[in-house]
CSV table of C-alpha atoms in Angstrom, one decimal:
chain,number,residue,atom,x,y,z
A,15,MET,CA,-38.2,-19.0,-18.4
A,16,SER,CA,-36.7,-22.6,-16.5
A,17,ASN,CA,-37.2,-22.1,-12.8
A,18,MET,CA,-33.1,-21.8,-11.4
A,19,SER,CA,-34.7,-22.0,-7.3
A,20,HIS,CA,-32.2,-25.2,-7.9
A,21,LEU,CA,-28.9,-24.2,-8.7
A,22,PRO,CA,-26.4,-23.2,-6.2
A,23,VAL,CA,-26.2,-19.0,-4.7
A,24,LEU,CA,-23.1,-16.8,-5.3
A,25,GLU,CA,-24.3,-14.4,-2.7
A,26,PRO,CA,-22.1,-12.4,0.4
A,27,GLY,CA,-20.7,-14.6,3.8
A,28,LYS,CA,-20.8,-17.8,1.9
A,29,LEU,CA,-18.2,-20.6,0.8
A,30,ALA,CA,-17.0,-19.9,-2.7
A,31,TYR,CA,-13.7,-21.1,-5.8
A,32,PHE,CA,-12.5,-18.1,-7.3
A,33,ASP,CA,-11.9,-19.5,-11.1
A,34,SER,CA,-7.5,-18.9,-11.3
A,35,PHE,CA,-5.5,-20.0,-14.5
A,36,SER,CA,-3.9,-22.3,-11.1
A,37,GLY,CA,-6.6,-23.7,-10.9
A,38,PRO,CA,-10.1,-22.5,-8.0
A,39,VAL,CA,-9.3,-21.0,-5.1
A,40,PRO,CA,-11.0,-20.9,-1.7
A,41,CYS,CA,-13.2,-18.1,-0.5
A,42,ARG,CA,-15.4,-16.0,1.4
A,43,ILE,CA,-17.4,-13.4,-1.0
A,44,ASP,CA,-17.1,-10.8,0.8
A,45,THR,CA,-19.8,-8.6,-1.0
A,46,ILE,CA,-21.2,-8.2,-4.3
A,47,THR,CA,-22.1,-5.2,-6.2
A,48,SER,CA,-24.1,-5.7,-9.8
A,49,GLU,CA,-27.3,-4.4,-11.6
A,50,ASN,CA,-30.1,-5.9,-10.0
A,51,ARG,CA,-30.5,-8.5,-12.9
A,52,ASP,CA,-34.0,-10.0,-13.4
A,53,ASP,CA,-32.6,-13.2,-13.9
A,54,SER,CA,-29.5,-13.2,-11.7
A,55,ARG,CA,-27.6,-15.2,-13.4
A,56,PRO,CA,-23.4,-14.0,-13.3
A,57,SER,CA,-21.5,-11.1,-15.8
A,58,SER,CA,-19.2,-9.1,-15.8
A,59,ARG,CA,-21.0,-6.2,-14.2
A,60,GLN,CA,-21.5,-8.1,-11.2
A,61,GLN,CA,-18.4,-7.2,-9.4
A,62,VAL,CA,-17.0,-9.3,-6.4
A,63,THR,CA,-15.1,-8.7,-3.5
A,64,ALA,CA,-13.4,-12.1,-1.1
A,65,THR,CA,-11.0,-13.1,0.8
A,66,VAL,CA,-9.2,-16.8,0.3
A,67,THR,CA,-10.1,-19.0,3.0
A,68,ALA,CA,-6.9,-21.9,1.7
A,69,GLU,CA,-3.2,-21.5,0.2
A,70,ARG,CA,-2.9,-22.0,-3.5
A,71,GLY,CA,-0.3,-21.7,-5.3
A,72,ALA,CA,0.0,-17.6,-5.2
A,73,TYR,CA,-2.2,-17.4,-3.1
A,74,ARG,CA,-2.4,-17.0,0.5
A,75,LYS,CA,-5.4,-17.6,2.7
A,76,GLY,CA,-6.6,-13.7,4.1
A,77,LEU,CA,-4.9,-12.3,0.7
A,78,ALA,CA,-8.0,-9.9,-0.8
A,79,LEU,CA,-9.6,-10.6,-4.1
A,80,SER,CA,-12.0,-8.0,-6.6
A,81,GLY,CA,-13.1,-10.0,-10.0
A,82,TRP,CA,-16.4,-9.8,-11.8
A,83,GLY,CA,-19.2,-12.2,-10.8
A,84,LEU,CA,-17.9,-14.6,-13.8
A,85,GLN,CA,-15.0,-14.6,-11.8
A,86,PHE,CA,-16.2,-16.5,-8.5
A,87,PHE,CA,-18.5,-19.3,-8.2
A,88,PRO,CA,-20.7,-21.7,-5.2
A,89,ARG,CA,-18.9,-24.3,-4.3
A,90,LYS,CA,-21.9,-26.4,-4.5
A,91,ALA,CA,-20.8,-25.1,-8.6
A,92,LEU,CA,-18.0,-27.1,-9.0
A,93,GLY,CA,-18.5,-31.0,-10.8
A,94,ARG,CA,-16.6,-32.9,-12.8
A,95,ARG,CA,-17.3,-34.3,-16.7
A,96,SER,CA,-14.7,-36.7,-18.0
A,97,GLY,CA,-12.4,-36.7,-15.6
A,98,LYS,CA,-12.6,-33.0,-16.4
A,99,LEU,CA,-13.4,-29.9,-14.0
A,100,VAL,CA,-16.2,-27.6,-15.0
A,101,ILE,CA,-18.6,-25.1,-13.6
A,102,ARG,CA,-21.7,-26.3,-13.7
A,103,PRO,CA,-24.7,-23.0,-14.0
A,104,TYR,CA,-25.1,-20.6,-10.7
A,105,ARG,CA,-27.6,-17.6,-9.2
A,106,VAL,CA,-25.5,-14.8,-8.3
A,107,HIS,CA,-27.2,-12.4,-5.9
A,108,ALA,CA,-26.3,-9.2,-3.7
């Protein structure tokens, strides 16, 4: 397996984005619960709670969010490719 230590990490207390249909919503990760994955990859078996940190469309600052590990990503994982927003690979640590 390749070394994934250089990838951004999604973990409690860190700033992140929620992947919504209307675009990335800024938030802070509150908790992550999951089966421990040896590879630290995001999955639908991870349950994440977060708090919205800035207004974005229907999402209001202070709103509590919950979802899978695949629906949240570290801010450093957001990038652009050919002018479009992309989510680059990242790790998850509960």
